[in-house]
Coordinates of C-alpha atoms and ligand atoms in Angstrom, one line a residue:
X1 CA 49.1 9.1 73.1
X2 CA 47.1 11.7 74.6
X3 CA 48.6 14.1 77.4
X4 CA 45.8 15.3 80.3
X5 CA 45.9 17.3 83.7
X6 CA 42.8 16.0 85.3
X7 CA 42.2 12.3 87.2
X8 CA 39.6 12.5 85.7
X9 CA 40.4 12.4 82.0
X10 CA 42.6 9.8 83.0
X11 CA 40.4 7.3 83.9
X12 CA 38.1 8.0 81.0
X13 CA 40.7 7.2 78.5
X14 CA 41.8 4.4 80.7
X15 CA 40.5 1.0 79.0
X16 CA 40.9 -2.8 80.5
X17 CA 43.5 -3.1 82.8
X18 CA 45.2 -0.1 83.8
X19 CA 49.8 -0.1 84.2
X20 CA 50.7 3.3 85.6
X21 CA 53.6 4.4 85.8
X22 CA 54.9 7.3 88.6
X23 CA 57.7 9.6 87.4
X24 CA 59.3 13.1 88.8
X25 CA 59.5 13.8 84.6
X26 CA 63.5 13.8 82.9
X27 CA 62.7 10.0 81.7
X28 CA 65.9 7.8 81.2
X29 CA 66.0 4.9 80.1
X30 CA 65.0 3.6 84.0
X31 CA 61.6 4.7 83.4
X32 CA 61.2 3.5 80.2
X33 CA 61.9 -0.3 81.1
X34 CA 59.0 -0.1 84.0
X35 CA 56.3 1.7 80.6
X36 CA 57.7 -1.3 78.3
X37 CA 56.7 -4.0 82.1
X38 CA 53.3 -2.0 81.8
X39 CA 52.3 -2.0 78.0
X40 CA 53.6 -5.8 78.1
X41 CA 51.1 -6.8 81.1
X42 CA 48.3 -4.1 80.3
X43 CA 45.9 -2.9 77.9
X44 CA 46.7 1.6 79.1
X45 CA 49.5 2.6 80.3
X46 CA 49.6 5.8 82.1
X47 CA 53.1 7.9 83.2
X48 CA 52.3 10.0 85.3
X49 CA 55.2 13.2 85.7
X50 CA 54.3 15.7 88.8
X51 CA 58.0 17.4 90.4
X52 CA 56.0 16.4 94.3
X53 CA 57.2 19.0 96.2
X54 CA 56.1 17.3 99.2
X55 CA 58.6 15.1 99.3
X56 CA 61.5 17.5 98.8
X57 CA 63.2 19.2 101.7
X58 CA 65.9 21.4 100.6
X59 CA 64.6 24.8 98.5
X60 CA 67.1 24.3 95.6
X61 CA 66.7 20.2 95.1
X62 CA 62.9 20.7 94.5
X63 CA 64.1 24.3 92.3
X64 CA 67.2 22.8 89.8
X65 CA 65.3 19.9 89.7
X66 CA 65.5 18.9 86.4
X67 CA 61.6 18.9 84.1
X68 CA 61.3 18.9 80.3
X69 CA 57.5 18.1 79.5
X70 CA 58.0 17.9 75.7
X71 CA 60.5 15.8 76.3
X72 CA 58.6 13.0 78.6
X73 CA 55.7 13.4 76.0
X74 CA 57.8 11.8 73.6
X75 CA 59.7 9.3 75.2
X76 CA 56.7 7.9 76.9
X77 CA 54.6 8.0 73.8
X78 CA 57.7 6.0 72.5
X79 CA 57.5 3.3 74.8
X80 CA 54.5 2.4 74.4
X81 CA 52.3 5.4 76.7
X82 CA 49.1 5.6 76.0
X83 CA 48.4 9.1 78.1
X84 CA 50.7 11.3 80.6
X85 CA 48.8 12.7 83.2
X86 CA 50.9 15.8 83.7
X87 CA 48.9 18.1 86.3
X88 CA 49.5 21.7 88.0
X89 CA 50.7 21.9 91.3
X90 CA 47.2 23.7 91.6
X91 CA 45.4 21.0 90.4
X92 CA 46.7 17.9 92.9
X93 CA 47.6 21.2 95.1
X94 CA 44.8 23.5 95.8
X95 CA 45.3 23.6 99.7
X96 CA 48.6 22.2 101.1
X97 CA 46.7 18.8 101.5
X98 CA 45.5 17.9 105.9
X99 CA 46.1 14.8 105.6
X100 CA 49.7 13.2 105.2
X101 CA 49.9 9.6 104.7
X102 CA 52.8 8.1 106.9
X103 CA 54.6 4.5 106.8
X104 CA 55.8 4.0 110.8
X105 CA 58.9 1.9 110.7
X106 CA 59.9 0.8 106.8
X107 CA 60.1 4.5 106.1
X108 CA 63.1 5.2 109.7
X109 CA 66.0 4.4 108.6
X110 CA 68.2 4.9 105.7
X111 CA 66.9 7.8 103.2
X112 CA 64.0 8.5 106.2
X113 CA 66.6 9.4 108.3
X114 CA 68.2 11.8 106.3
X115 CA 65.8 13.3 104.0
X116 CA 62.7 14.5 107.2
X117 CA 59.5 14.5 105.8
X118 CA 60.7 12.9 102.3
X119 CA 58.7 9.8 102.8
X120 CA 55.6 11.5 104.0
X121 CA 55.6 12.8 100.9
X122 CA 56.3 10.1 98.7
X123 CA 53.7 8.1 100.1
X124 CA 51.1 11.2 100.4
X125 CA 51.2 11.4 96.5
X126 CA 51.1 7.8 96.0
X127 CA 48.5 7.9 97.8
X128 CA 47.1 10.3 96.0
X129 CA 47.2 8.8 92.4
X130 CA 46.7 5.5 92.8
X131 CA 43.1 6.6 94.2
X132 CA 42.9 9.0 92.3
X133 CA 44.1 6.8 88.7
X134 CA 42.6 3.5 89.6
X135 CA 45.5 1.6 88.3
X136 CA 45.7 -2.6 88.3
X137 CA 49.2 -2.2 88.4
X138 CA 52.7 -0.2 89.6
X139 CA 55.8 0.3 88.3
X140 CA 58.8 1.7 90.1
X141 CA 62.5 1.4 90.2
X142 CA 64.2 -1.3 92.5
X143 CA 67.0 2.1 93.0
X144 CA 64.9 3.6 95.0
X145 CA 64.8 0.3 97.2
X146 CA 63.3 2.0 100.6
X147 CA 60.5 4.0 98.9
X148 CA 59.6 0.4 96.8
X149 CA 59.4 -1.1 100.5
X150 CA 57.1 1.6 102.2
X151 CA 54.8 1.9 99.2
X152 CA 54.1 -2.1 99.0
X153 CA 53.4 -1.4 103.0
X154 CA 50.7 1.7 102.6
X155 CA 49.0 -0.7 99.6
X156 CA 48.9 -3.5 102.1
X157 CA 47.9 -1.8 105.0
X158 CA 45.2 0.1 103.3
X159 CA 44.5 -2.5 101.2
X160 CA 43.9 -0.3 97.7
X161 CA 43.3 -2.9 95.3
X162 CA 47.0 -2.6 92.9
X163 CA 49.8 -4.6 92.3
X164 CA 53.3 -2.8 93.1
X165 CA 55.6 -4.3 90.7
X166 CA 58.9 -3.9 91.0
X167 CA 62.2 -3.7 88.6
X168 CA 66.1 -3.9 88.1
X169 CA 68.2 -0.6 88.9
X170 CA 69.0 0.6 84.6
X171 CA 72.6 1.6 84.6
X172 CA 75.2 3.4 83.1
X173 CA 78.0 1.0 80.8
X174 CA 80.4 2.5 83.3
X175 CA 78.2 1.4 86.1
X176 CA 76.6 4.8 87.6
X177 CA 72.6 3.9 88.7
X178 CA 70.7 6.3 86.1
X179 CA 68.8 9.3 88.1
X180 CA 67.5 12.1 86.4
X181 CA 69.8 14.0 89.3
X182 CA 72.6 12.2 87.7
X183 CA 72.5 15.5 85.0
X184 CA 74.0 17.5 87.8
X185 CA 77.1 16.4 88.1
X186 CA 80.2 17.6 86.2
X187 CA 82.1 14.9 84.0
X188 CA 85.0 15.7 87.4
X189 CA 82.2 14.3 89.9
X190 CA 80.5 11.8 87.2
X191 CA 83.7 10.1 87.5
X192 CA 83.6 10.4 91.6
X193 CA 80.5 9.0 91.6
X194 CA 81.3 5.4 89.9
X195 CA 82.7 4.4 93.2
X196 CA 79.2 3.9 94.2
X197 CA 78.4 0.9 92.3
X198 CA 82.2 -0.1 91.7
X199 CA 81.8 -0.5 95.2
X200 CA 78.4 -2.6 95.8
X201 CA 79.5 -4.8 93.4
X202 CA 83.1 -5.3 95.6
X203 CA 80.5 -6.4 98.7
X204 CA 78.4 -8.5 96.0
X205 CA 81.3 -10.5 94.7
X206 CA 81.4 -10.9 98.3
X207 CA 78.2 -11.5 99.2
X208 CA 78.2 -14.8 95.8
X209 CA 81.7 -15.9 98.0
X210 CA 79.3 -16.6 100.7
X211 CA 79.5 -13.3 103.6
X212 CA 76.5 -12.8 104.2
X213 CA 76.6 -10.4 107.2
X214 CA 76.1 -6.7 106.9
X215 CA 79.1 -5.6 108.6
X216 CA 81.7 -7.4 106.7
X217 CA 79.5 -5.9 103.2
X218 CA 78.9 -2.3 104.4
X219 CA 82.5 -2.5 105.7
X220 CA 83.2 -3.7 101.8
X221 CA 81.8 -0.9 100.8
X222 CA 82.8 2.3 103.2
X223 CA 86.3 0.8 102.6
X224 CA 86.1 1.2 98.9
X225 CA 84.6 4.4 98.7
X226 CA 87.5 5.8 101.5
X227 CA 89.9 4.4 99.6
X228 CA 88.9 6.8 96.4
X229 CA 89.4 9.8 98.2
X230 CA 87.0 12.3 99.4
X231 CA 83.3 10.6 99.9
X232 CA 81.8 10.3 103.1
X233 CA 78.7 8.4 102.6
X234 CA 75.6 9.2 104.2
X235 CA 75.2 5.6 104.9
X236 CA 76.1 2.7 103.7
X237 CA 73.2 -0.4 105.2
X238 CA 71.7 -3.8 104.5
X239 CA 68.6 -4.0 105.1
X240 CA 65.3 -6.6 104.7
X241 CA 63.5 -5.7 101.1
X242 CA 60.2 -6.4 102.6
X243 CA 59.9 -3.9 105.1
X244 CA 63.6 -2.3 104.6
X245 CA 64.9 -2.8 108.3
X246 CA 68.5 -3.3 109.3
X247 CA 69.6 -6.5 109.5
X248 CA 72.7 -8.2 110.8
X249 CA 72.6 -10.6 108.7
X250 CA 71.3 -11.7 105.1
X251 CA 69.6 -15.3 106.2
X252 CA 66.4 -15.6 103.5
X253 CA 64.9 -14.3 101.2
X254 CA 65.5 -10.4 99.8
X255 CA 67.6 -7.5 101.0
X256 CA 69.4 -4.9 99.5
X257 CA 72.2 -3.1 100.4
X258 CA 72.2 0.6 99.6
X259 CA 74.9 3.5 100.0
X260 CA 73.6 7.2 99.8
X261 CA 76.5 10.1 99.8
X262 CA 77.1 13.4 98.1
X263 CA 79.1 14.2 95.4
X264 CA 79.8 17.7 95.3
X265 CA 76.4 19.6 95.8
X266 CA 74.6 16.4 94.5
X267 CA 73.1 13.6 96.4
X268 CA 72.9 10.0 95.1
X269 CA 71.8 6.9 96.1
X270 CA 72.3 2.9 94.9
X271 CA 72.0 0.3 96.0
X272 CA 71.8 -4.2 95.4
X273 CA 69.3 -7.1 96.2
X274 CA 70.7 -9.9 97.1
X275 CA 69.0 -13.4 97.6
X276 CA 70.0 -15.5 100.4
X277 CA 68.1 -17.8 98.9
X278 CA 70.1 -18.6 95.1
X279 CA 72.5 -16.5 97.3
X280 CA 73.2 -14.0 94.3
X281 CA 73.6 -10.2 93.6
X282 CA 71.1 -8.6 91.0
X283 CA 73.0 -5.6 89.8
X284 CA 71.1 -4.2 87.5
X285 CA 70.3 -3.9 84.4
X286 CA 74.1 -2.1 82.1
X287 CA 72.8 -0.1 78.9
X288 CA 75.8 -0.6 76.2
X289 CA 76.1 2.8 75.7
X290 CA 75.9 6.4 77.0
X291 CA 72.3 7.0 78.3
X292 CA 69.6 9.4 76.7
X293 CA 70.8 11.1 79.6
X294 CA 73.9 12.5 77.9
X295 CA 71.8 13.8 74.9
X296 CA 71.9 16.4 73.6
X297 CA 68.1 19.0 73.6
Ligands
PAF301 O1 60.2 8.3 92.1 C1 59.9 8.8 91.8 O2 59.9 9.5 91.0 C2 58.9 9.9 93.0 O3 59.6 9.4 94.6 C3 57.8 9.1 93.2 C4 57.2 7.3 92.7 C5 57.2 9.0 91.6 C6 56.2 10.2 93.6 O4 56.1 11.4 93.5

């Protein structure tokens, strides 16, 4: 496994079909599931580790984003990566880029409305990673369901020759969706945060029992969160998976039911995928024990 800092070095090490797993580091089992899927389908697996300043609105969020490159490198190697591309900020952005990639519509609601400029930052860095690494496929988690729709739209609109693969959310055994930001939660906050997944699972049960109306599904999530006490969701929405359009009903194809909320100072997002063709909900993959986020460093 090699660690490199330039696109040229990454491409020089890429042989045959190449899969890229873009990350901001502080890897957990969710990232490892992406690396393993890339390993199964490609000759070369590249993991990028770059905390992209363009996608952070709040300076504190960027400053406190967890970072540990040595840990990331050994985890990526164990999961089967061939190359870790870990560029410096001065390499990625020697000057503030004058070009910004903006995906209209898909990026407007939910995360886009609550984090202005966030998706422009994501789309710009992903476009740069795809053009610099030139992978055949790139792997993203469905935890960021709207991000996945933004990236798929970007790739379609610009005819980028890369296959975008979205994979299920990985959860702690008690349901909490894995996120590098979870390490910032105190034990009490972590316990309170469980209401997010619990409320989505309740709505998933209603969907599987035949409820397809957005009002009823989002209402169930809101009611469960309200009953638990002091968490105020920023949004609860039912959206089409393909283009993140907010809908009134899940009628055909794939949707996601999404929630965002602050628990203490930490902003969390979660969702479940709803398949309207089969009346089934994907609650993600549950680990059997505590995730590696809780291992002593
Ligand atoms: O999902 C993430 O970790 C980031 O948004 C991504 C896709 C690596 C871009 O910085």
